[in-house]
Coordinates of C-alpha atoms in Angstrom, one line a residue:
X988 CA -20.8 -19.5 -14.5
X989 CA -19.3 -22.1 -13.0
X990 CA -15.8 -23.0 -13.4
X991 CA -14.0 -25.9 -15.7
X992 CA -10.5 -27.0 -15.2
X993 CA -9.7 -27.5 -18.9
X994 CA -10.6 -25.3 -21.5
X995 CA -11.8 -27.4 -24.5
X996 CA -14.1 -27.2 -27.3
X997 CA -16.4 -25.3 -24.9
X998 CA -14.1 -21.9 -25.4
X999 CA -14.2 -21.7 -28.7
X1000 CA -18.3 -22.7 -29.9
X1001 CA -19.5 -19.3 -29.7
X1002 CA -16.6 -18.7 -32.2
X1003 CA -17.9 -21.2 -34.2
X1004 CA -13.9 -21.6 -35.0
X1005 CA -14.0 -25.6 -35.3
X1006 CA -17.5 -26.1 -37.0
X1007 CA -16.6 -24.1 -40.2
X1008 CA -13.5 -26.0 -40.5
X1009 CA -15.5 -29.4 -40.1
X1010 CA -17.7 -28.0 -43.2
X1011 CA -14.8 -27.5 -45.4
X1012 CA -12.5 -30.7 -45.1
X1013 CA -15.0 -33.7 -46.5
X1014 CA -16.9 -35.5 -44.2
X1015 CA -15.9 -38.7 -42.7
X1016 CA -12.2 -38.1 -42.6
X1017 CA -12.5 -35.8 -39.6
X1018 CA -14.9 -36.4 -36.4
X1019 CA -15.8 -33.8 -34.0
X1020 CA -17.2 -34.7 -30.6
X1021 CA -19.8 -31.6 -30.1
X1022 CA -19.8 -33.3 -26.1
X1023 CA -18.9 -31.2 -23.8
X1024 CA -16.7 -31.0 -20.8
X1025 CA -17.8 -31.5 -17.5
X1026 CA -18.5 -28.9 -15.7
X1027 CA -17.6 -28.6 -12.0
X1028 CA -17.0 -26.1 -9.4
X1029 CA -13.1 -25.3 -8.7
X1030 CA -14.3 -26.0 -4.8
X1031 CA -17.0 -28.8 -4.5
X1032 CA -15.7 -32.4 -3.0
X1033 CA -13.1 -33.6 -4.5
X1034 CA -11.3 -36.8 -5.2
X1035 CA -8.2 -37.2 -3.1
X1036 CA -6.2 -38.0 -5.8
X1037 CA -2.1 -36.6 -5.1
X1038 CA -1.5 -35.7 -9.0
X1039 CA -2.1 -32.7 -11.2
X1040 CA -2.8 -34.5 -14.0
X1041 CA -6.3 -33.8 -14.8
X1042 CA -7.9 -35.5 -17.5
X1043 CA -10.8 -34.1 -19.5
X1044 CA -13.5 -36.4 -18.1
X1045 CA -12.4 -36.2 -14.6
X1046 CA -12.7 -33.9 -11.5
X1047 CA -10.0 -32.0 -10.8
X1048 CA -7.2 -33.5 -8.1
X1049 CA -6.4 -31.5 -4.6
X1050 CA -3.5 -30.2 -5.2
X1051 CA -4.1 -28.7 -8.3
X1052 CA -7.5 -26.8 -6.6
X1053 CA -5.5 -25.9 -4.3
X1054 CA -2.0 -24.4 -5.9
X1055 CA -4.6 -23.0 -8.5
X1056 CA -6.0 -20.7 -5.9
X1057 CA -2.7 -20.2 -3.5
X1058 CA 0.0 -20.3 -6.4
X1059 CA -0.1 -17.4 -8.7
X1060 CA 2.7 -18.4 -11.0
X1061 CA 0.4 -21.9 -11.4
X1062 CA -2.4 -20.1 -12.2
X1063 CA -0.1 -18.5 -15.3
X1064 CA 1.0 -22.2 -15.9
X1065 CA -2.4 -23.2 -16.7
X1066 CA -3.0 -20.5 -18.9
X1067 CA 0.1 -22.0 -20.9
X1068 CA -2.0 -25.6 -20.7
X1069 CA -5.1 -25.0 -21.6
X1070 CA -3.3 -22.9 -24.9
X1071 CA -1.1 -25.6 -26.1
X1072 CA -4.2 -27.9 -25.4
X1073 CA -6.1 -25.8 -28.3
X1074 CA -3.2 -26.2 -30.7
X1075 CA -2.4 -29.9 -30.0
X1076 CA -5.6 -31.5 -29.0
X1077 CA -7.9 -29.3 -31.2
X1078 CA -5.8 -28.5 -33.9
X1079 CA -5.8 -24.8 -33.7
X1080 CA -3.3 -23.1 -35.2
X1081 CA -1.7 -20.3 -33.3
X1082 CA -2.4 -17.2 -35.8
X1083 CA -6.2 -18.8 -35.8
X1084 CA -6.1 -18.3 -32.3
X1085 CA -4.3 -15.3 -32.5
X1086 CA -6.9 -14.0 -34.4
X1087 CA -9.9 -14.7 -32.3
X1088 CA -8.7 -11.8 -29.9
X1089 CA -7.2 -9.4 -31.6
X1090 CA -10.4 -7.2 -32.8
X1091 CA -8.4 -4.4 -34.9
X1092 CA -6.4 -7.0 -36.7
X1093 CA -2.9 -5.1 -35.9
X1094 CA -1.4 -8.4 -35.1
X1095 CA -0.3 -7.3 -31.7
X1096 CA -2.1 -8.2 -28.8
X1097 CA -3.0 -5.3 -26.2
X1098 CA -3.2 -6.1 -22.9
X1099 CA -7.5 -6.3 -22.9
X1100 CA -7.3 -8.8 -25.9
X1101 CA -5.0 -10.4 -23.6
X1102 CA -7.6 -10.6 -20.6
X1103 CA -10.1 -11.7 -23.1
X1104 CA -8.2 -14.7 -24.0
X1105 CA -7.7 -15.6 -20.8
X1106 CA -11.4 -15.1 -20.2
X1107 CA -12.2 -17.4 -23.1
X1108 CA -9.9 -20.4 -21.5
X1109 CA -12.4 -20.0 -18.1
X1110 CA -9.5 -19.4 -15.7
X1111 CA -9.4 -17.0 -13.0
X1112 CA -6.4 -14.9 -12.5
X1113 CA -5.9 -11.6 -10.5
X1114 CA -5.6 -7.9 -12.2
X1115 CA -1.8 -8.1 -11.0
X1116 CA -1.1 -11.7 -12.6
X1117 CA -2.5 -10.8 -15.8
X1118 CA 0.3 -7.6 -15.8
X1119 CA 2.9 -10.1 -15.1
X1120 CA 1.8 -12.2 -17.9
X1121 CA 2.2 -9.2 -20.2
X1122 CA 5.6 -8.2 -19.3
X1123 CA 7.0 -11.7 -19.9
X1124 CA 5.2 -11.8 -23.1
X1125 CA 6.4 -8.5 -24.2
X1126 CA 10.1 -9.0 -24.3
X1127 CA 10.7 -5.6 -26.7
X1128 CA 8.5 -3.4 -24.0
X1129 CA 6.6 -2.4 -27.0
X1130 CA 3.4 -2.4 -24.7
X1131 CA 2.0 -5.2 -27.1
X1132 CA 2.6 -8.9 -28.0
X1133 CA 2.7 -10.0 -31.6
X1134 CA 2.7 -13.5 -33.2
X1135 CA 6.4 -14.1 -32.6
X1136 CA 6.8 -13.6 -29.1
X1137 CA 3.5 -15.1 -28.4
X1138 CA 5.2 -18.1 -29.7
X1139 CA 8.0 -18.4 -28.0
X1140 CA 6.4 -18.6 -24.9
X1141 CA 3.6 -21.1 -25.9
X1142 CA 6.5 -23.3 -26.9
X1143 CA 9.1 -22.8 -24.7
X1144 CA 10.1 -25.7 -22.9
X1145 CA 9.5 -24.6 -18.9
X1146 CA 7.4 -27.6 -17.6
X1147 CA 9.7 -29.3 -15.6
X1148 CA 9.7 -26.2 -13.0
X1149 CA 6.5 -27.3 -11.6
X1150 CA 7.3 -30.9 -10.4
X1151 CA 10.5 -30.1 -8.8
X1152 CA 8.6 -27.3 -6.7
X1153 CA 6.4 -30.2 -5.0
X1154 CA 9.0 -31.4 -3.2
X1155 CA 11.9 -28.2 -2.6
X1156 CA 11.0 -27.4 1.4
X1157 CA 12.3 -23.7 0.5
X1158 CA 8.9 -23.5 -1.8
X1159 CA 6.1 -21.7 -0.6
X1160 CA 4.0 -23.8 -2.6
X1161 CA 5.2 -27.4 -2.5
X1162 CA 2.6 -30.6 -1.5
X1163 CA 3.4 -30.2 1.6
X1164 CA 2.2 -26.6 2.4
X1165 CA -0.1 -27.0 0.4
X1166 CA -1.6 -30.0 1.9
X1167 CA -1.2 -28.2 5.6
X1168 CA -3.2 -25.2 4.4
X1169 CA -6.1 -27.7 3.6
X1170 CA -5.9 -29.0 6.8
X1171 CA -6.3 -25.9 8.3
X1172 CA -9.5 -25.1 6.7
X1173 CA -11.3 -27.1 9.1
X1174 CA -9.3 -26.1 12.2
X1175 CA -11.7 -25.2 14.9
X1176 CA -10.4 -22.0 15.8
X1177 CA -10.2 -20.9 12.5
X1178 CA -13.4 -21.7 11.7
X1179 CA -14.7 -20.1 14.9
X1180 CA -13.3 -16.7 14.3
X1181 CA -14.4 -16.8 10.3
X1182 CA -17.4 -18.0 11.3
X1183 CA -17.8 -14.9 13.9
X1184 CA -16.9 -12.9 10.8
X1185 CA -19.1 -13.9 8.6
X1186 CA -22.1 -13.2 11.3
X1187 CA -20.9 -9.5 11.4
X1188 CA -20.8 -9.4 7.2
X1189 CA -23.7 -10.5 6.8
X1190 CA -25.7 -8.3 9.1
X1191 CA -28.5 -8.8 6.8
X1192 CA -29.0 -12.3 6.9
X1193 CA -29.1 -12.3 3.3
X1194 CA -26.3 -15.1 2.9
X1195 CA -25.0 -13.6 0.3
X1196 CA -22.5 -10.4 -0.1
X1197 CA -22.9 -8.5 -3.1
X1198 CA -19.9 -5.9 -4.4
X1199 CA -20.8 -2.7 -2.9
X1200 CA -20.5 -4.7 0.4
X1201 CA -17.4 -6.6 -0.4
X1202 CA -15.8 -3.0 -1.6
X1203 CA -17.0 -1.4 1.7
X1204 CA -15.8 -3.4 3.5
X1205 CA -12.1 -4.3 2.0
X1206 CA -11.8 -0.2 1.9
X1207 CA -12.1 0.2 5.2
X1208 CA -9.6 -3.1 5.8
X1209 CA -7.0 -1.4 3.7
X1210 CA -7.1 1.6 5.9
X1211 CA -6.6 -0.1 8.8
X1212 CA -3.4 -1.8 7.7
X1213 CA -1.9 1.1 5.9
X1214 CA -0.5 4.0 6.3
X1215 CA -0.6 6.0 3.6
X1216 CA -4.0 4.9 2.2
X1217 CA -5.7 6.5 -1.1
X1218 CA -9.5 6.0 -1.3
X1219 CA -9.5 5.3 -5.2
X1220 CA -6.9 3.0 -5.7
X1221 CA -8.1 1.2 -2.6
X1222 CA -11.9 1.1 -4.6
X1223 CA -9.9 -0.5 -7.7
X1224 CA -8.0 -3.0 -5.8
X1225 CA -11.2 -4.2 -4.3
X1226 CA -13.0 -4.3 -6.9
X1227 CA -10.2 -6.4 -8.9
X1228 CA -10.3 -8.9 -5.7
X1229 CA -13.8 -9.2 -5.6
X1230 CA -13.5 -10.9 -9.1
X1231 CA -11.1 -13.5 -8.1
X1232 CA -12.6 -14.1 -5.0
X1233 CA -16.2 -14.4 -6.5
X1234 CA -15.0 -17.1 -8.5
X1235 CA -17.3 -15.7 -11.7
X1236 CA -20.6 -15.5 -9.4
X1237 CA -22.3 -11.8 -9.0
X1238 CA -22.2 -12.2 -5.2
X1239 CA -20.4 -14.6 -2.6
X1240 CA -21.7 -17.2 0.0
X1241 CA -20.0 -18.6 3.1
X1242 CA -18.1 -20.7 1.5
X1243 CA -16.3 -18.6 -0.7
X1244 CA -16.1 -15.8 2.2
X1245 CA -14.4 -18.2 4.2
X1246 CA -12.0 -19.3 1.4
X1247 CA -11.3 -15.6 0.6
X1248 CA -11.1 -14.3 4.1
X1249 CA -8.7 -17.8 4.6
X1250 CA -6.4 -16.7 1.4
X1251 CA -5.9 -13.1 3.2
X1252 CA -4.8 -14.5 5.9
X1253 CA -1.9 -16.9 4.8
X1254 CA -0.6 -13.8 2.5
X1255 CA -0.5 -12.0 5.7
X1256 CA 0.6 -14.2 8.0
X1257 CA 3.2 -13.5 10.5
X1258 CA 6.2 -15.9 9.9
X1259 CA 6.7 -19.1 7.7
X1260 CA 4.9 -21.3 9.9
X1261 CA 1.3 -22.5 8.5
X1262 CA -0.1 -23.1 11.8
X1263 CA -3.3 -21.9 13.2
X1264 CA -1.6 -19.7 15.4
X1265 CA -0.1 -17.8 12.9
X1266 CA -3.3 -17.5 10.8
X1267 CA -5.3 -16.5 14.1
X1268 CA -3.0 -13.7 15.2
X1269 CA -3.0 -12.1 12.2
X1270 CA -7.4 -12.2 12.1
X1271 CA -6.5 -11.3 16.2
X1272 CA -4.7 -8.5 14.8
X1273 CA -7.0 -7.3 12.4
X1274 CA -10.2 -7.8 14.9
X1275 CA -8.0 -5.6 17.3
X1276 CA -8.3 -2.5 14.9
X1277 CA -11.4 -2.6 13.3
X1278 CA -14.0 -4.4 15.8
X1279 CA -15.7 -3.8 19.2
X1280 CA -18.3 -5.6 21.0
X1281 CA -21.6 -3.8 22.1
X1282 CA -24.3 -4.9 24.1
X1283 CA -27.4 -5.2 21.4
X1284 CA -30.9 -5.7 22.9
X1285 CA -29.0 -7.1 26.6
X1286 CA -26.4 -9.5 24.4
X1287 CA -22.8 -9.1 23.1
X1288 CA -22.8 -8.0 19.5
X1289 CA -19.3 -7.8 17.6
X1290 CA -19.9 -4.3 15.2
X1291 CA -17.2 -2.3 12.5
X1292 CA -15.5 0.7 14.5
X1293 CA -16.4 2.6 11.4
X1294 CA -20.2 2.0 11.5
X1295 CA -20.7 4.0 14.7
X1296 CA -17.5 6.3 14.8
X1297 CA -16.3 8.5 11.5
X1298 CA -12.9 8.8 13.4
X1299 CA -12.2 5.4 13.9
X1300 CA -8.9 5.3 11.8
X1301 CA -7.4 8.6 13.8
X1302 CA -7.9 6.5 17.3
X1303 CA -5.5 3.4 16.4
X1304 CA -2.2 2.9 16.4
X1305 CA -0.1 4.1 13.1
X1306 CA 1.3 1.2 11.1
X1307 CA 4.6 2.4 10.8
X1308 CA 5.1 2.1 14.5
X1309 CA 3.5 -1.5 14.4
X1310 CA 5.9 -2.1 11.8
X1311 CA 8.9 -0.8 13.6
X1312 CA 7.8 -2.7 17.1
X1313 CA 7.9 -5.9 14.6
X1314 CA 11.0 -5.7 12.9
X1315 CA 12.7 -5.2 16.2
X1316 CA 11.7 -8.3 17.8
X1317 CA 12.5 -10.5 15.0
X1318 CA 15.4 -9.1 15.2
X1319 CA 16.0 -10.0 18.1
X1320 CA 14.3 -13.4 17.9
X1321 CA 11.4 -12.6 20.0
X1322 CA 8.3 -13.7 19.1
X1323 CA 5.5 -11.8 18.1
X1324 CA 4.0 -8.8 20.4
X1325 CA 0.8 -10.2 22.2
X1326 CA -2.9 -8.8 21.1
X1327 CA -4.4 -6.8 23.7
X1328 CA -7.9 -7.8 23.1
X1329 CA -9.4 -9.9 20.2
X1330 CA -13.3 -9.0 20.1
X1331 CA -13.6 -11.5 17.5
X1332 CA -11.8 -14.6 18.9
X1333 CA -14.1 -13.1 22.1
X1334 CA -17.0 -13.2 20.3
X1335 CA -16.3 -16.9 18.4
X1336 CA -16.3 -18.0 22.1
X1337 CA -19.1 -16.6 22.9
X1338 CA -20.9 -18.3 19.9
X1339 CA -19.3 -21.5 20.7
X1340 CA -20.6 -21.9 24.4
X1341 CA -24.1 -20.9 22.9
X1342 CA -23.8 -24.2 20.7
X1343 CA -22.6 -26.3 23.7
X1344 CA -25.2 -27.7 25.4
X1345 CA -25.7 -27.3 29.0
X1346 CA -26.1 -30.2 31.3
X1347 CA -28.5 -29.3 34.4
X1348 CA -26.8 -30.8 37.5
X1349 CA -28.7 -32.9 39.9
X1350 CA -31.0 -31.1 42.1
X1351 CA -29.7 -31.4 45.6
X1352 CA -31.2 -30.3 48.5
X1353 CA -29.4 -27.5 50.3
X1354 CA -29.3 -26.8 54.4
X1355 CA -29.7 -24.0 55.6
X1356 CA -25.5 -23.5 56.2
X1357 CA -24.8 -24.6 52.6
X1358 CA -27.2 -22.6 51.3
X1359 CA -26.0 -19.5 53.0
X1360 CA -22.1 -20.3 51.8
X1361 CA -23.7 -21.1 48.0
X1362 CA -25.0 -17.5 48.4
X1363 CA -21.9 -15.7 49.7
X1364 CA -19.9 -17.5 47.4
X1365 CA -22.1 -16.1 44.4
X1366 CA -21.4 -12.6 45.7
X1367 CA -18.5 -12.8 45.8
X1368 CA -18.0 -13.9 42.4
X1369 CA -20.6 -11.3 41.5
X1370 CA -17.8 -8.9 43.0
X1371 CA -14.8 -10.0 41.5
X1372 CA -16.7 -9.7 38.1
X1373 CA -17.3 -6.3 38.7
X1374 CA -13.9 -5.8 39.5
X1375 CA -12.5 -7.3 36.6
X1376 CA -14.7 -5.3 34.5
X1377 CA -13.8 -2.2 36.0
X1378 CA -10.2 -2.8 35.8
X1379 CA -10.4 -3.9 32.5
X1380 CA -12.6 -0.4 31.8
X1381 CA -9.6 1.2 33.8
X1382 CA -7.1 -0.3 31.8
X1383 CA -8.8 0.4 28.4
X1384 CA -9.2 4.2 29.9
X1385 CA -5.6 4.1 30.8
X1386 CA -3.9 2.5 27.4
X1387 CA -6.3 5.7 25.5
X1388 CA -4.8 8.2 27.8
X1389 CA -1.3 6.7 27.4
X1390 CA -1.8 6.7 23.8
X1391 CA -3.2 10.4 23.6
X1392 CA -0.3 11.8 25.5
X1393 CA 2.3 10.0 23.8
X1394 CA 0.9 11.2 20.3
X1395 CA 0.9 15.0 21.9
X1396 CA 4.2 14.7 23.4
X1397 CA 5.3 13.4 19.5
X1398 CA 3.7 16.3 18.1
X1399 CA 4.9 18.7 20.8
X1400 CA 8.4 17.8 20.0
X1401 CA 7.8 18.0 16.3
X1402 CA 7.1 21.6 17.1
X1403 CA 9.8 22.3 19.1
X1404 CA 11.8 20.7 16.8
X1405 CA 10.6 22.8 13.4
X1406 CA 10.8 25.9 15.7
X1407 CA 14.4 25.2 16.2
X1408 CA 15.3 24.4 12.4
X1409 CA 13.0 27.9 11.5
X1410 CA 15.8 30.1 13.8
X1411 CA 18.7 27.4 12.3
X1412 CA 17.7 28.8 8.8
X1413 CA 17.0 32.8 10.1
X1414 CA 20.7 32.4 12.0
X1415 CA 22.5 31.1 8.5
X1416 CA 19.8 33.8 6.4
X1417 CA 21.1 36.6 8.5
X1418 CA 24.9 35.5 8.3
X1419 CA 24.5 35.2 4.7
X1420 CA 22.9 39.2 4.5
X1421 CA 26.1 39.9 6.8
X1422 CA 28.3 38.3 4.6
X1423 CA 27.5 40.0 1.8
X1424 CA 26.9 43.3 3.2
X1425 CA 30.8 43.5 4.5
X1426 CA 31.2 42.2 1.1
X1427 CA 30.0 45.4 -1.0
X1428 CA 31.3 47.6 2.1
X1429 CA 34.8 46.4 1.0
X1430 CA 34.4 46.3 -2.8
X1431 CA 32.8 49.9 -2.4
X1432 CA 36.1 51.4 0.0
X1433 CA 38.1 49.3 -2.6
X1434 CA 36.5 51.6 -5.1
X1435 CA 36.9 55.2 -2.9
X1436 CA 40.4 54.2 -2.2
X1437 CA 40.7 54.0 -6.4
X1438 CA 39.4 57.0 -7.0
X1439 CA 41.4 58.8 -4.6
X1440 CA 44.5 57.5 -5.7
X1441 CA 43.9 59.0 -9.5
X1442 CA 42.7 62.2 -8.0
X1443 CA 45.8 62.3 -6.4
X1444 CA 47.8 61.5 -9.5
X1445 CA 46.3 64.2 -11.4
X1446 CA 46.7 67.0 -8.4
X1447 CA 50.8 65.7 -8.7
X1448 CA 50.2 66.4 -12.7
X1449 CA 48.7 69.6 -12.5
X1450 CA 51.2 70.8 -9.9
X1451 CA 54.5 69.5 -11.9
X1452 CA 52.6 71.4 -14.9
X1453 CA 52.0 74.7 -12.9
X1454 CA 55.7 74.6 -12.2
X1455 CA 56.9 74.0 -15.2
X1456 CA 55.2 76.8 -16.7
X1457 CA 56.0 78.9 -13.2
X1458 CA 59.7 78.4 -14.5
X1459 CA 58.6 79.7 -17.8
X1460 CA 57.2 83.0 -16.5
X1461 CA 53.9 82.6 -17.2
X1462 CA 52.8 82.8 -13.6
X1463 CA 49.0 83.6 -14.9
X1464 CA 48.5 80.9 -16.3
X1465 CA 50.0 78.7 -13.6
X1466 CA 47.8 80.0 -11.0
X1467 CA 44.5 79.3 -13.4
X1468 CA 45.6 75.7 -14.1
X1469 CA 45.9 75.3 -10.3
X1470 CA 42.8 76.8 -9.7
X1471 CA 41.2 74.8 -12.4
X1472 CA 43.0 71.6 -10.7
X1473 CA 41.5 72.5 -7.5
X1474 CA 37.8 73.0 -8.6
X1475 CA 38.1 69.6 -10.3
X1476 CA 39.2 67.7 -7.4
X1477 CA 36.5 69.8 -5.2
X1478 CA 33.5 68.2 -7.8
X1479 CA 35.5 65.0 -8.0
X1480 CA 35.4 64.5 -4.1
X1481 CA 31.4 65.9 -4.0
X1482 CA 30.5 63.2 -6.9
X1483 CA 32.1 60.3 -4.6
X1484 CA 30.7 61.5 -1.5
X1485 CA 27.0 61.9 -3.3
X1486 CA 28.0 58.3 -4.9
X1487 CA 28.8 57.4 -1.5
X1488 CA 25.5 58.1 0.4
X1489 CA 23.5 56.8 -2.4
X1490 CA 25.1 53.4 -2.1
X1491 CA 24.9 53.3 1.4
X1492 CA 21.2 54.1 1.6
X1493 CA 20.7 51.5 -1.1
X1494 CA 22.2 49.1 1.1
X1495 CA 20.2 50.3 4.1
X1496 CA 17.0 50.3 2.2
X1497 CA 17.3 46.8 0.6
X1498 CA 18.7 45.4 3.7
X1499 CA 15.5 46.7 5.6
X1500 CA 13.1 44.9 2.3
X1501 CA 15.6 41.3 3.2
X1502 CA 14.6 41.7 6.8
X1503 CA 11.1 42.5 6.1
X1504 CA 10.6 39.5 3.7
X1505 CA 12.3 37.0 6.2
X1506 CA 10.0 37.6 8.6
X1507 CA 7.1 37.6 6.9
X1508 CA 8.4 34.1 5.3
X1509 CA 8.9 32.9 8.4
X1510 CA 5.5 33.9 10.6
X1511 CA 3.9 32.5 6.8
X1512 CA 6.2 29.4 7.7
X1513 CA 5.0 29.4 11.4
X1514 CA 0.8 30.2 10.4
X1515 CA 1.1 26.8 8.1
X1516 CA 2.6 24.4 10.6
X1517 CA 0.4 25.3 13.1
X1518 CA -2.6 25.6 10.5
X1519 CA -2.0 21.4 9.7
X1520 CA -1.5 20.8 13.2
X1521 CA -4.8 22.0 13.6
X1522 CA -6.9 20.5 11.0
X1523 CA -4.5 17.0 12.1
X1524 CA -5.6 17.4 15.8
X1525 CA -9.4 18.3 14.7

């Protein structure tokens, strides 16, 4: 379907909301115009009017095509419009409306009933606008909207935002910008390289790309410019894009390529500047990582790394190092780090001195001396083509080579370095088992030194007794305590040195099991690290 700037009548007939209404007030004191809006595509010609006011019978203006497909927070503006233009123009109350989406009648609004409204006002909005929308609608965090709150935003006064953006120069979005990213549409350049793009995307010449291409290809796209990439949440996002940038239609031309691919690259543009510069390093960038050029049946074709090499993504540069490099120099005020090669800007060249034509100079005949310098000139030229091209060949061998050993070196010192933090940890493992083997050695001689000392105090009692009753005559006796005394102090020393030996080989056994576990946790340790390294250098 194609798409309609204001959402009238046209939203709500297959409700039939308005025509039952109509058959219940008497006729004649109420008129409903069953005409309906125009209807016109959010990108065909349009009337260079400087305004966003668009009325109901007119095309829509140039600036509000183009903030509605640049600005997101206009896009959730007009989705405020085209609502208070039900209840004001068409005389909708706001439960009524309220009611056509909420299916279960629980009189809060989830977040699909939410997309289905938004659906029925024929606007298009991303996944990620839509969950802003919700969280400013849900002010409690309930994780629904009722009546109440829809309310308050449908009449909150918050119009005024919009006209003082069109002329702040800090605004990414004011008429200005906006107005140079229309210009830019038609830059030659730019149109050159998207138009170099668009040959490679459609390999089919089909002039059309359905979704499973569009996903394909935006997959692959987000692994190029990520690091840490996940295959199904990189299926949903382009899934959710291919909505927005289809505009409603099952598949997209060349138009809509070019305004999607154009989009892309002025969200990742490097710098403030809109400039084609800035829009054509980024697509430099980008052509950098993911293209080549091949010679197809004895002419240059620009292909996808991916479609002839499964490892394309382990053979370029990490993005965190890109990154870095980056950050540095605009730091430092530089400005950004040249493109080595651009196959695509190469390749929009190529296409471009294909459509030139070529005037035939006028046939002069040659002597015999000019011919002969015509030819040796030609050779020569002939040779310094061949030396370009093996220099270049040299220098691509040279930057692989460079960039091979440098990510070998990286991981040879990550290795070096997680073989020095594995002995760190068996250094403060064994201190530790040190440390707390002197620790029971001195709690156990603490105890033996105990146990002495009351043997010793009951060999003084026994003796002061055996005198005592020496005194008293009763030698017998005496000598039987004492021998008593010394049997007792003979078993007492035998239990502590049995105690004494047990503990120690305790010690020695369980400090033999510590050992043995360390080092198997550590070769364990040891077998991992180099097992990933593995699988990562495979």
């Amino acid at each position: 379907k194609k798409l309609v700037p204001r959402a009238t009548t046209l939203a709500l007939q297959p409700l039939d909301l308005v025509k039952r209404r109509c058959l219940d007030e008497d006729q004649g004191t109420r008129a409903f115009s069953k005409k309906k809006p125009p209807v016109s595509n959010q990108f065909a010609p349009l009337k260079r009017r400087h305004s966003f006011s668009t009325l109901p019978d007119q095309e829509p203006t140039l600036l509000h095509d183009l903030r509605s497909y640049f600005d997101p927070q206009y896009r959730l503006y007009l989705v405020k419009k085209q609502l208070l233009s039900l209840v004001r123009d068409d005389d909708v109350s706001v439960e009524e409306m309220f009611d056509l989406v909420d299916e279960d009648f629980s009189g809060v609004l989830e977040r699909d009933e939410l997309v289905k409204m938004i659906h029925l006002l024929q606007i298009k909005v991303k996944e990620v606008e839509i969950d802003t929308l919700m969280d400013i609608l849900d002010e409690d965090g309930s994780g629904g909207v009722d009546i109440d709150e829809f309310q308050d935003w449908l009449f909150a006064t918050e119009d005024a935002w919009l006209e003082k953006r069109r002329f702040r120069e800090d605004d990414e979005f004011n008429d200005q910008r906006l107005l140079q990213r229309e210009v830019l549409r038609f830059d030659a350049d730019i149109r050159g390289m998207l138009g170099a793009l668009w040959d490679l995307v459609d390999a089919d010449d089909s002039g059309q790309v359905d979704l499973d291409e569009y996903v394909t290809l935006s997959v692959n796209l987000q692994r190029a410019v990520t690091d840490d990439f996940d295959l199904e949440e990189a299926t949903k996002i382009a899934k959710r894009e291919f909505e927005f940038d289809a505009q409603g239609h099952e598949t997209m031309d060349k138009t809509l390529f070019f305004w999607s691919f154009f989009q892309l690259a002025d969200a990742w543009r490097d710098g403030p500047d809109i400039n084609s510069s800035s829009y054509c390093y980024f697509m430099d960038f980008l052509s950098y990582r993911c293209t080549s050029i091949e010679e197809v049946d004895g002419k240059p074709t620009l292909v996808w790394k991916w479609s002839s090499d499964p490892d394309w993504y382990s053979k370029i540069e990490p993005m965190r190092l890109v990154e870095k490099r980056r950050n540095q120099r605009r730091k430092k005020g530089l400005p950004p780090e040249p493109i080595p090669t651009s196959p695509l800007r190469e390749m929009a060249l190529y296409n471009r001195s294909l459509r030139e034509p070529v005037v035939p100079a006028p046939a002069k005949k040659l002597t015999l001396k000019e011919a002969a310098k015509a030819a040796k000139q030609a050779a020569k030229a002939r040779k310094n083509q061949q030396r370009r091209r093996a220099r270049r060949s040299w220098d691509l061998e040279q930057e692989g080579k460079t960039r091979l050993q440098a990510r070998a070196d990286a991981d040879a010192s990550y290795l070096e370095a997680e073989r020095l933090r594995l002995e760190m940890e068996e250094a403060r493992e064994e201190a530790l088992r040190a440390k707390q083997e002197a620790q029971r050695e001195a709690i156990r001689q603490k105890a033996e030194a105990k146990a002495l000392k009351e043997m010793e105090k009951k060999e003084a009692a026994a003796k002061r007794e055996a005198a005592r009753l020496e005194k008293l005559g009763e030698k017998q006796k005496a000598m039987e305590l004492r021998e008593q005394a010394r049997r007792e102090a003979q078993q007492e020393q035998a239990r502590l040195k049995r105690e004494a030996a047990a503990a120690r080989e305790f010690n020695l056994k369980k400090k033999l099991e510590e050992k043995q576990a360390a080092k198997a946790a550590s070769a364990d340790r040891k077998r991992r690290l180099m097992e990933g390294k593995v699988e990562e250098a495979e």
